[in-house]
CSV table of C-alpha atoms in Angstrom, one decimal:
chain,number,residue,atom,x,y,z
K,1,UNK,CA,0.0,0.0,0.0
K,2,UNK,CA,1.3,3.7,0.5
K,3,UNK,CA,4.0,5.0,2.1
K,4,UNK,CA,3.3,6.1,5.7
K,5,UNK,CA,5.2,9.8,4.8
K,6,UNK,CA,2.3,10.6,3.0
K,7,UNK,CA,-0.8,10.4,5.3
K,8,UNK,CA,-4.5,10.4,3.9
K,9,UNK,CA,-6.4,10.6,6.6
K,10,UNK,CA,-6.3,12.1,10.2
K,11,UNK,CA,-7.8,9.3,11.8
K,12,UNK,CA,-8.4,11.2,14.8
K,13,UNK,CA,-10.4,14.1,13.1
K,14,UNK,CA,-13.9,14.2,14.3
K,15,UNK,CA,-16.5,14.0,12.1
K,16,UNK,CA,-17.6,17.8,13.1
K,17,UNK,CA,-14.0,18.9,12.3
K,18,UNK,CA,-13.9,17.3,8.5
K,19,UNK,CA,-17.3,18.9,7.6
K,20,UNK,CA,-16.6,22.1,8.7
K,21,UNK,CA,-13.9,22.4,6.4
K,22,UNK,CA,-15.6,22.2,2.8
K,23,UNK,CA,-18.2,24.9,4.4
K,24,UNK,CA,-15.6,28.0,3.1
K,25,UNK,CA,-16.1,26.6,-0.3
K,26,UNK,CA,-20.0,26.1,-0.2
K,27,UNK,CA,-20.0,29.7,1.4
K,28,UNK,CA,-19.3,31.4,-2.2
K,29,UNK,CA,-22.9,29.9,-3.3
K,30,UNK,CA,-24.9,30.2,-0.4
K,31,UNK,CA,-27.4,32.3,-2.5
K,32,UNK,CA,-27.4,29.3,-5.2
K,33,UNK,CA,-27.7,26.7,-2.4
K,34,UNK,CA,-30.5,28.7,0.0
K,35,UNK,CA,-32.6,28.7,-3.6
K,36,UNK,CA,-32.3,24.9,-3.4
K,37,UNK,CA,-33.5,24.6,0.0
K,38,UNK,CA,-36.1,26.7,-0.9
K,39,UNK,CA,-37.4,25.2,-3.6
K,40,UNK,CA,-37.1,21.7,-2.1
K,41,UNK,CA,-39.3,22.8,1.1
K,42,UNK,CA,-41.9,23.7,-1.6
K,43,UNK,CA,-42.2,20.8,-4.0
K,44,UNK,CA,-42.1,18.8,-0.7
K,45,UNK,CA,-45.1,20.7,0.3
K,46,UNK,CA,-46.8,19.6,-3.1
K,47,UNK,CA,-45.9,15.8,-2.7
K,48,UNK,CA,-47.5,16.5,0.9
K,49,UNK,CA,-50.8,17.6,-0.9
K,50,UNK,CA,-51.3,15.2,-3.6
K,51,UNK,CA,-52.4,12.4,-1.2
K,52,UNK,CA,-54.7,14.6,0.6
K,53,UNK,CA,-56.5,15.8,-3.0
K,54,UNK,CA,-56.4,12.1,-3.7
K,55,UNK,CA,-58.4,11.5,-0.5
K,56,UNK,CA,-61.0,14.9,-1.4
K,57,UNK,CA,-61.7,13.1,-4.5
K,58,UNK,CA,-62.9,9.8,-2.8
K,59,UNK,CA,-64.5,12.0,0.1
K,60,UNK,CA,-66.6,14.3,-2.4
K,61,UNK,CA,-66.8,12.2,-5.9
K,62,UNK,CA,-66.2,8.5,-5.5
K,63,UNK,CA,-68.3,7.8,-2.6
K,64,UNK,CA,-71.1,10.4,-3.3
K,65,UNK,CA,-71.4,9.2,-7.3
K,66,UNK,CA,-71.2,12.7,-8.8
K,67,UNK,CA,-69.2,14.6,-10.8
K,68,UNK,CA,-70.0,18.0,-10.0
K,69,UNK,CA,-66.9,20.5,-9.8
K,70,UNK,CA,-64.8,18.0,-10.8
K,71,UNK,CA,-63.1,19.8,-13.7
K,72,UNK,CA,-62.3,22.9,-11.7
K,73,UNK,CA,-60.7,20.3,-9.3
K,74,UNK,CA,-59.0,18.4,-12.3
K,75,UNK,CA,-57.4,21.9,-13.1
K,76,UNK,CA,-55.9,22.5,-9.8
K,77,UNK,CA,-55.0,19.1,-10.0
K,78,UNK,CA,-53.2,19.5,-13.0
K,79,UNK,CA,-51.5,22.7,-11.7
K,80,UNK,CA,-49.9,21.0,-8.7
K,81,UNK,CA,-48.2,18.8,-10.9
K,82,UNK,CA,-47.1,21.2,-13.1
K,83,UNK,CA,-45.4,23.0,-10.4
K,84,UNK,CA,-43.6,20.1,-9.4
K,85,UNK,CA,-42.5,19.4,-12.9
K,86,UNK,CA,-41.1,23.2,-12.7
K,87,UNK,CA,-39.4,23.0,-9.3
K,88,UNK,CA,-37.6,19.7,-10.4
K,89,UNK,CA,-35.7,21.5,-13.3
K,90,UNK,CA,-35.3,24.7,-11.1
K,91,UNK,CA,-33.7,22.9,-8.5
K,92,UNK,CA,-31.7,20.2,-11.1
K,93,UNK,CA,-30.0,23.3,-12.9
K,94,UNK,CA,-28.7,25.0,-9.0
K,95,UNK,CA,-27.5,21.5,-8.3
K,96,UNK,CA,-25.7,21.1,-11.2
K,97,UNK,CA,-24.3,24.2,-11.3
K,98,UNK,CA,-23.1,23.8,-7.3
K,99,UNK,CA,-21.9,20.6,-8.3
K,100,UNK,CA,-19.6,21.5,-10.9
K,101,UNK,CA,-18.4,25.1,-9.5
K,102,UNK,CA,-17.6,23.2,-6.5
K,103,UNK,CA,-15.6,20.9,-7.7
K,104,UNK,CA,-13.7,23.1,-10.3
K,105,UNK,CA,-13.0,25.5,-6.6
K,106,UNK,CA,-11.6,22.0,-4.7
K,107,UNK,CA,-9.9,21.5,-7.9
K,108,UNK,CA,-7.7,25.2,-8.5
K,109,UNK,CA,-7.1,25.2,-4.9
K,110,UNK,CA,-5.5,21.9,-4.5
K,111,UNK,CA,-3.5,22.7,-7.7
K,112,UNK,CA,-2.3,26.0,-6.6
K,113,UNK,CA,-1.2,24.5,-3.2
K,114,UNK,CA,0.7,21.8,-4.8
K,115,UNK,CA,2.7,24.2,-6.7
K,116,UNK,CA,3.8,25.7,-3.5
K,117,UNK,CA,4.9,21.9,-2.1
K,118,UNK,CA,8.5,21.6,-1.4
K,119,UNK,CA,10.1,19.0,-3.9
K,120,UNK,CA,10.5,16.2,-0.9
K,121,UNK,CA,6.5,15.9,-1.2
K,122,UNK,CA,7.0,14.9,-4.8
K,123,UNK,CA,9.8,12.4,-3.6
K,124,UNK,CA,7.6,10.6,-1.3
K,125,UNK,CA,4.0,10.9,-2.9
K,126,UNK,CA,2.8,8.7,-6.3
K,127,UNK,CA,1.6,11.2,-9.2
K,128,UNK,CA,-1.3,8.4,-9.2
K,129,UNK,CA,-2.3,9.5,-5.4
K,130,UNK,CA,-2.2,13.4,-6.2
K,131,UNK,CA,-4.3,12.8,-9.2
K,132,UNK,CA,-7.1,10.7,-7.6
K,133,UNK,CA,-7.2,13.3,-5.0
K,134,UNK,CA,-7.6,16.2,-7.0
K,135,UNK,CA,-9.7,14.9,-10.0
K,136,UNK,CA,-11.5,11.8,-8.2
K,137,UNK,CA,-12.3,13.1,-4.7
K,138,UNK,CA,-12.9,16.4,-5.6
K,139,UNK,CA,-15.7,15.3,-8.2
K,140,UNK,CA,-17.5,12.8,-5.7
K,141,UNK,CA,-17.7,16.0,-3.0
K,142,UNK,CA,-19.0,18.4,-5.6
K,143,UNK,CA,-21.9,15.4,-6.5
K,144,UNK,CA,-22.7,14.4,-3.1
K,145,UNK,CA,-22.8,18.0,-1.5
K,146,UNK,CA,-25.3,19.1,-4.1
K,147,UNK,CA,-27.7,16.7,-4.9
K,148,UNK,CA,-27.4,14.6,-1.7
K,149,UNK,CA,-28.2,18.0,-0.2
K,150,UNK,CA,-31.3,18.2,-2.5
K,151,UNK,CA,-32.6,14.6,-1.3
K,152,UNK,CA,-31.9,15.6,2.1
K,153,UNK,CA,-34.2,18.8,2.3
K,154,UNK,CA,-36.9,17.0,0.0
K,155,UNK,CA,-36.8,13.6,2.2
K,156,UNK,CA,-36.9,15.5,5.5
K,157,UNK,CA,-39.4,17.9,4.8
K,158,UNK,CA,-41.3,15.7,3.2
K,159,UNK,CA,-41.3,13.4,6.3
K,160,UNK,CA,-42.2,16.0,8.6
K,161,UNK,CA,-45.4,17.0,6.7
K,162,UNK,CA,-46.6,13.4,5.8
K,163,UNK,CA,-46.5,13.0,9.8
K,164,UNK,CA,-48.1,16.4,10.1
K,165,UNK,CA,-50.8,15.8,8.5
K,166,UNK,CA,-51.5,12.1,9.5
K,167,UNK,CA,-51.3,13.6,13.3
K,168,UNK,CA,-53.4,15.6,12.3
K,169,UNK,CA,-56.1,13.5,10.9
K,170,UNK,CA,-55.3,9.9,13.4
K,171,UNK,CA,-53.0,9.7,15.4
K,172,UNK,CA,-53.4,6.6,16.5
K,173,UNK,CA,-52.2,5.5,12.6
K,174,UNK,CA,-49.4,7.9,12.7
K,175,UNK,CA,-47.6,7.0,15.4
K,176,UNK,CA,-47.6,3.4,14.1
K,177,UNK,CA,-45.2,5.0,11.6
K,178,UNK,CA,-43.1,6.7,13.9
K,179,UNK,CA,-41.7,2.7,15.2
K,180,UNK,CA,-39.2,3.0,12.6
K,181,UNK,CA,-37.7,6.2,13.7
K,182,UNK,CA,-35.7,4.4,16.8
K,183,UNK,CA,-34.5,1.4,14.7
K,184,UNK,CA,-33.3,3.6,12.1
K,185,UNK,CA,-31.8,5.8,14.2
K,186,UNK,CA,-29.8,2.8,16.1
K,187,UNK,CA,-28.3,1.0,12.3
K,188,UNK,CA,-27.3,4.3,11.2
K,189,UNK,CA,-25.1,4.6,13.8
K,190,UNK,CA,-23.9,1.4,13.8
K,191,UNK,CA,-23.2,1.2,10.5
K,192,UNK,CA,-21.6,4.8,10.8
K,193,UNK,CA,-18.2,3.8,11.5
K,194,UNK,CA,-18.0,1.1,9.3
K,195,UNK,CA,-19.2,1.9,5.9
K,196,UNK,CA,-16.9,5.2,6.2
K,197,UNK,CA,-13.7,3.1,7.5
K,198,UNK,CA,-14.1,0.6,4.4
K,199,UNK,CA,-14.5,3.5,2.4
K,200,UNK,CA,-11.6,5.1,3.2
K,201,UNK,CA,-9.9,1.8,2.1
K,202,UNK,CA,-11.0,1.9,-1.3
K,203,UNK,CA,-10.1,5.7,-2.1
K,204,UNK,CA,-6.8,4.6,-0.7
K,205,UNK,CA,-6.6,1.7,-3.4
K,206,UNK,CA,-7.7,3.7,-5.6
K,207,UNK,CA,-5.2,6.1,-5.5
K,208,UNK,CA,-2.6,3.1,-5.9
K,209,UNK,CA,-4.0,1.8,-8.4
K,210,UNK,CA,-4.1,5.1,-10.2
K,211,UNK,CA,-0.6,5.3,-9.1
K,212,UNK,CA,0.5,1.9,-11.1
K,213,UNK,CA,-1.8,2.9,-13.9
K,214,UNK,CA,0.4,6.0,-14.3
K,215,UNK,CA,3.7,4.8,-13.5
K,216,UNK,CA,3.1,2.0,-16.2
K,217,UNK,CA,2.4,4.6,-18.8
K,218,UNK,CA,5.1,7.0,-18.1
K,219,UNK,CA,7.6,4.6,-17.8
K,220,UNK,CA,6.8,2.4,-20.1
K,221,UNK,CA,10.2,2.5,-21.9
K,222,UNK,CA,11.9,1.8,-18.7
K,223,UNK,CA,10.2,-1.0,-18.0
K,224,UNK,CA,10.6,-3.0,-21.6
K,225,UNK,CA,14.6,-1.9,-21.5
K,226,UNK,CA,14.8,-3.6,-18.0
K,227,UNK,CA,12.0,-6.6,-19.5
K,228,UNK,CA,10.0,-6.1,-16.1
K,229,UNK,CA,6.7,-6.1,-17.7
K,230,UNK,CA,5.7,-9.8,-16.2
K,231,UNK,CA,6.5,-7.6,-12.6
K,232,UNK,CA,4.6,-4.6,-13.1
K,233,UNK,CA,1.4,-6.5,-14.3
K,234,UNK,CA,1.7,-8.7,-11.1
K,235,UNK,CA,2.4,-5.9,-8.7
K,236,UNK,CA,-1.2,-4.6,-10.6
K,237,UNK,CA,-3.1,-7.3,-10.3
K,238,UNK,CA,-2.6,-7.5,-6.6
K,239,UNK,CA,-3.7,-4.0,-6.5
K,240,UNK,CA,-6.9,-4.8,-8.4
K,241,UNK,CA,-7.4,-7.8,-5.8
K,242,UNK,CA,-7.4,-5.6,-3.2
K,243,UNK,CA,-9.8,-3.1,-4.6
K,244,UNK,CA,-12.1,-5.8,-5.7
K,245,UNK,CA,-12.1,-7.2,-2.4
K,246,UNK,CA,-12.7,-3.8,-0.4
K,247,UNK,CA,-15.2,-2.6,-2.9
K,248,UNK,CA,-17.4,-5.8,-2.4
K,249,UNK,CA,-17.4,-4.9,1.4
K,250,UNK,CA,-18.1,-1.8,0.7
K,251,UNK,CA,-21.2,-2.4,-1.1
K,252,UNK,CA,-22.3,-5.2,1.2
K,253,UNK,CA,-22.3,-2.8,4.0
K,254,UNK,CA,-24.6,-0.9,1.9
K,255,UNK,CA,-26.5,-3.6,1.1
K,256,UNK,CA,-27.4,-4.8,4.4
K,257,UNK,CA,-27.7,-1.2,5.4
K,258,UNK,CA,-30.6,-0.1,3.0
K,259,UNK,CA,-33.2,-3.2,2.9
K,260,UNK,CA,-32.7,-3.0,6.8
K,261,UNK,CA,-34.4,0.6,6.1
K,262,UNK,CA,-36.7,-0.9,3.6
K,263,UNK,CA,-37.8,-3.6,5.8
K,264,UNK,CA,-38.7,-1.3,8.7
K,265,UNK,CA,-40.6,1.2,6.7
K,266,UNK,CA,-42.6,-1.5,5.1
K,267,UNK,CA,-43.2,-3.3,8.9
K,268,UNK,CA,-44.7,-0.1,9.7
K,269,UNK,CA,-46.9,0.0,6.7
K,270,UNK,CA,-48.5,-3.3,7.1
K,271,UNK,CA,-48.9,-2.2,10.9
K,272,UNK,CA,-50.7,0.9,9.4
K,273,UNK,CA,-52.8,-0.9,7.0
K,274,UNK,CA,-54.0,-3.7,9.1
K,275,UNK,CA,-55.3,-1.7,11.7
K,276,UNK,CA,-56.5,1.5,9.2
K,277,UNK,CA,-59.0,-1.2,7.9
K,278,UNK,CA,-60.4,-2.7,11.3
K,279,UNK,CA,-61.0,1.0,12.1
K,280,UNK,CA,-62.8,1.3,8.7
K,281,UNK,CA,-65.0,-1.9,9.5
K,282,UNK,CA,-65.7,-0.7,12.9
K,283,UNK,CA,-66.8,2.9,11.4
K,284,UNK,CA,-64.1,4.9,12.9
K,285,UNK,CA,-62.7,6.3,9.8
K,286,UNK,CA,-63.8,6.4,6.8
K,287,UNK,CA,-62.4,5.4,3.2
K,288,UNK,CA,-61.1,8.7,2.3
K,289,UNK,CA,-59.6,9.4,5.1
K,290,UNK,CA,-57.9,5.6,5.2
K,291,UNK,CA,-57.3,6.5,1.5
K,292,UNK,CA,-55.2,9.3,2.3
K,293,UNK,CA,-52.8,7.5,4.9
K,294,UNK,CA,-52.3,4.1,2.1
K,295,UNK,CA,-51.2,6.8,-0.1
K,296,UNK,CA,-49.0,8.3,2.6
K,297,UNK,CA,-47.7,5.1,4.0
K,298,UNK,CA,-46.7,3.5,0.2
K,299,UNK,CA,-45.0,6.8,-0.9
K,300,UNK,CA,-43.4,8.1,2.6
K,301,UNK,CA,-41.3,4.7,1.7
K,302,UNK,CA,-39.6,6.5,-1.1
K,303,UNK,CA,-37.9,9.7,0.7
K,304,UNK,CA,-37.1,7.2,4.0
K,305,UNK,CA,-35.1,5.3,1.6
K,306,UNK,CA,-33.5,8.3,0.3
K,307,UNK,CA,-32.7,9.6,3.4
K,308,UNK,CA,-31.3,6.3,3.9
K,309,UNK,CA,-29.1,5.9,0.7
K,310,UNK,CA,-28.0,10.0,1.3
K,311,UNK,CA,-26.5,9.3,5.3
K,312,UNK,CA,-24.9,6.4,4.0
K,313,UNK,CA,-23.4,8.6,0.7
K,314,UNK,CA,-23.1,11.8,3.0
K,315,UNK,CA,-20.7,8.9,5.8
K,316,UNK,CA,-19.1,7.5,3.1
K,317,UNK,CA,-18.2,11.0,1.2
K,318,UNK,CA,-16.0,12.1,4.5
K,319,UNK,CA,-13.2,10.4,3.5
K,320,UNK,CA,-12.6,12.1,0.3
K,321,UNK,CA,-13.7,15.8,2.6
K,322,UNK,CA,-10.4,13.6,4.7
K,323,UNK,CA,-8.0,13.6,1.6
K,324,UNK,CA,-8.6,16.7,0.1
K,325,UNK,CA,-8.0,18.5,3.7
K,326,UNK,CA,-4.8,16.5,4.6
K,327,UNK,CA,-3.2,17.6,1.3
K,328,UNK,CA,-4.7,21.4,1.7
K,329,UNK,CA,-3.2,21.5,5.0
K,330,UNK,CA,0.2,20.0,3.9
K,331,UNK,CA,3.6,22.7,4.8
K,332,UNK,CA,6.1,23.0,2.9
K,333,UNK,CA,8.7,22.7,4.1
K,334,UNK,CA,10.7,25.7,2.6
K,335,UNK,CA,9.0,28.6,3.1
K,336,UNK,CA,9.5,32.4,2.2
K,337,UNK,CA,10.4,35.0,5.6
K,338,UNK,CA,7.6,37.6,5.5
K,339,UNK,CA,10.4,40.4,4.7
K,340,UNK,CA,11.5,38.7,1.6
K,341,UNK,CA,7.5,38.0,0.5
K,342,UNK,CA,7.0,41.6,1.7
K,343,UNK,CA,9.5,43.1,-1.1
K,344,UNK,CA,9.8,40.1,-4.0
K,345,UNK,CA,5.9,39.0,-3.4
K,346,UNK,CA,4.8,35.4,-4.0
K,347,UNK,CA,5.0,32.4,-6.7
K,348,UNK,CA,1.3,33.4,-7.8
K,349,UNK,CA,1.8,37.2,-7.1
K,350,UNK,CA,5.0,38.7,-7.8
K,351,UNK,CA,6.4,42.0,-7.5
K,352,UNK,CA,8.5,42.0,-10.1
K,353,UNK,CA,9.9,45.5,-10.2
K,354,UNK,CA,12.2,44.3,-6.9
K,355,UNK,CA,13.3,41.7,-8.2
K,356,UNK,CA,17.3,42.8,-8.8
K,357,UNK,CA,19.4,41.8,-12.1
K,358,UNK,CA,21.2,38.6,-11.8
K,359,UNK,CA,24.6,38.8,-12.0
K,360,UNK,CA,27.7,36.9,-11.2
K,361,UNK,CA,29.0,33.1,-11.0
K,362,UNK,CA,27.2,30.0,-8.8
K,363,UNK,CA,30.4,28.0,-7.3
K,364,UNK,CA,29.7,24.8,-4.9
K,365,UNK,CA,32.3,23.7,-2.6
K,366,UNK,CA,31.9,21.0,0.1
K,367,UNK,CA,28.2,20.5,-1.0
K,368,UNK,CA,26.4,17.2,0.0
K,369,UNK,CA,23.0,15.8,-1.0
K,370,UNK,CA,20.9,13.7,1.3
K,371,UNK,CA,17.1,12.4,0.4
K,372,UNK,CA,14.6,13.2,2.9
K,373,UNK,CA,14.0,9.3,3.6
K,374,UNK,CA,17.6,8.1,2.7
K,375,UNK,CA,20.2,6.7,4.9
K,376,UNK,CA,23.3,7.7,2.8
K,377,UNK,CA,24.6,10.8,1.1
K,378,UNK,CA,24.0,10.8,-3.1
């Protein structure tokens, strides 16, 4: 695997601690991001209503046998989900623009800081490992920031006023839905730490096998003078092992993780249903109104799964946020006194008009070289 000199992670980082420090980033489209949030609370708000006109039209057409006023509410039926249809490509074109800005920023900013890097970094580090981090981990932050951030909003808000309104109407048959809230709340945690450990394992594979990938190519010639191709494809193929094996516990994690969500949502639901119809039969409720909470109960399965899948993304994603911050905070270890930046300026901002002619001869006497991690002068 790779060297120790060049650390990915800060194990000991809280959680708390590796979020905060995308926030400076998201902070230069907060106007984008609130307009998400915005229009997410609102198209959660129409998914919140559709049951409930479902339910009117049982209530004042189905079980009556008449039509009148329908069209009108067929219009303002028809409205609703046109309004949807609008916020879902309001909101798609901020995500996507947040998503991409986003990672473009991660991406210039990790760039310009490895320019400033002191040569011994290079030594030490695979070009394979500094490109995964700054095209591969910046592009999964940029995705999951925006759009999980979009299924976040929807899925909770949407929650919230599926529960509202079923309070509302019986709560006796709402709370049967809030069982699943403990449960859930116990496997997410308990899955917490391992889904973002394992994950952590595969970006750091991934970055070595980038690493062989590009050594391979760049010294290609190298290795056909020296006829060490049969030891660079087996050096790769235990690389590949490894990521296969990782990646399949990865995704088992997630596998047992998200139908353990499933099954408790739909436990609930067949609690709901079973005891919504004895109340029907024993004239508590009527058909509308147990309308209304089957239509509740089979869609509220949809953004608890979401929620689900985006916590497990939202775990997983911290170990890229991990990467990305252990490079950005990464000296060098030659640095410029503030009297010489003060006069000559920087790399990216120089003041040239200091900067004296050049003149005169470059003699070494007595000089020795030593690598950072060597044992014995070059």
């Amino acid at each position: 695997m790779e060297d120790k000199r060049h650390e990915e992670y800060d194990e000991n980082m809280p959680a708390r601690k590796a979020w905060a420090k995308i926030l400076p980033f998201l902070g230069v489209y907060k106007l984008d991001i609130i307009s998400i949030i915005v229009i997410m609370l609102f198209n959660a708000a129409l998914d919140v209503l559709l049951p409930v006109m479902t339910g009117y039209v049982v209530k004042n057409y189905v079980q009556p046998r008449q039509t009148e006023g329908l069209a009108l509410f067929a219009f303002l039926y028809l409205l609703v989900v046109i309004l949807r249809a609008l916020c879902t490509v309001l909101f798609a074109k901020q995500a996507i623009k947040v998503e991409v800005c986003l990672s473009r920023d991660l991406r210039e900013k990790l760039f310009n800081h490895l320019q400033e890097l002191s040569f011994s970094y290079y030594n030490v580090t695979p070009v394979g490992t500094i490109m995964s981090r700054v095209m591969s981990d910046t592009e999964r932050i940029g995705s999951v920031f925006s759009w999980s951030m979009v299924d976040v909003f929807w899925s909770s808000a949407y929650i919230i006023g599926c529960l509202g309104v079923m309070f509302f109407m019986n709560w006796k048959l709402a709370i049967l839905i809030l069982i699943i809230m403990p449960p859930i709340a116990f496997f997410t945690v308990f899955f917490q730490k391992r889904i973002l450990q394992t994950n952590r394992q595969v970006r750091k594979i991934n970055a070595e096998m980038t690493r062989h990938y590009n050594e391979g190519i760049t010294g290609a010639k190298t290795s056909k003078t020296l006829v060490i191709e049969d030891e660079n494809t087996g050096r790769f193929q235990d690389v590949t092992g490894d990521m296969k094996r990782t990646t399949i516990h990865a995704v088992s994690l997630n596998a047992i993780y998200i139908p353990i969500m499933v099954f408790l949502t739909s436990l609930a639901v067949a609690f709901m249903l079973t005891s919504g119809g004895n109340m029907v039969i024993a004239g508590n409720i009527d058909i509308a109104e147990l309308t209304i909470f089957i239509n509740y109960a089979l869609i509220i399965v949809d953004p608890v799964q979401s929620l689900s899948r985006t916590i497990s993304n939202l775990i997983s994603t911290q170990a890229n946020i991990e990467r990305c911050s252990v490079l950005l905070e990464k000296e060098p270890e030659i640095k410029d006194s503030e009297e010489v930046i003060k006069k000559y300026g920087t790399s990216f901002d120089p003041i040239r008009e200091n900067w004296e002619p050049i003149e005169g001869d470059i003699e070494f006497k007595d000089v020795s070289f030593m690598y950072s991690d060597g044992t014995e002068y070059v």
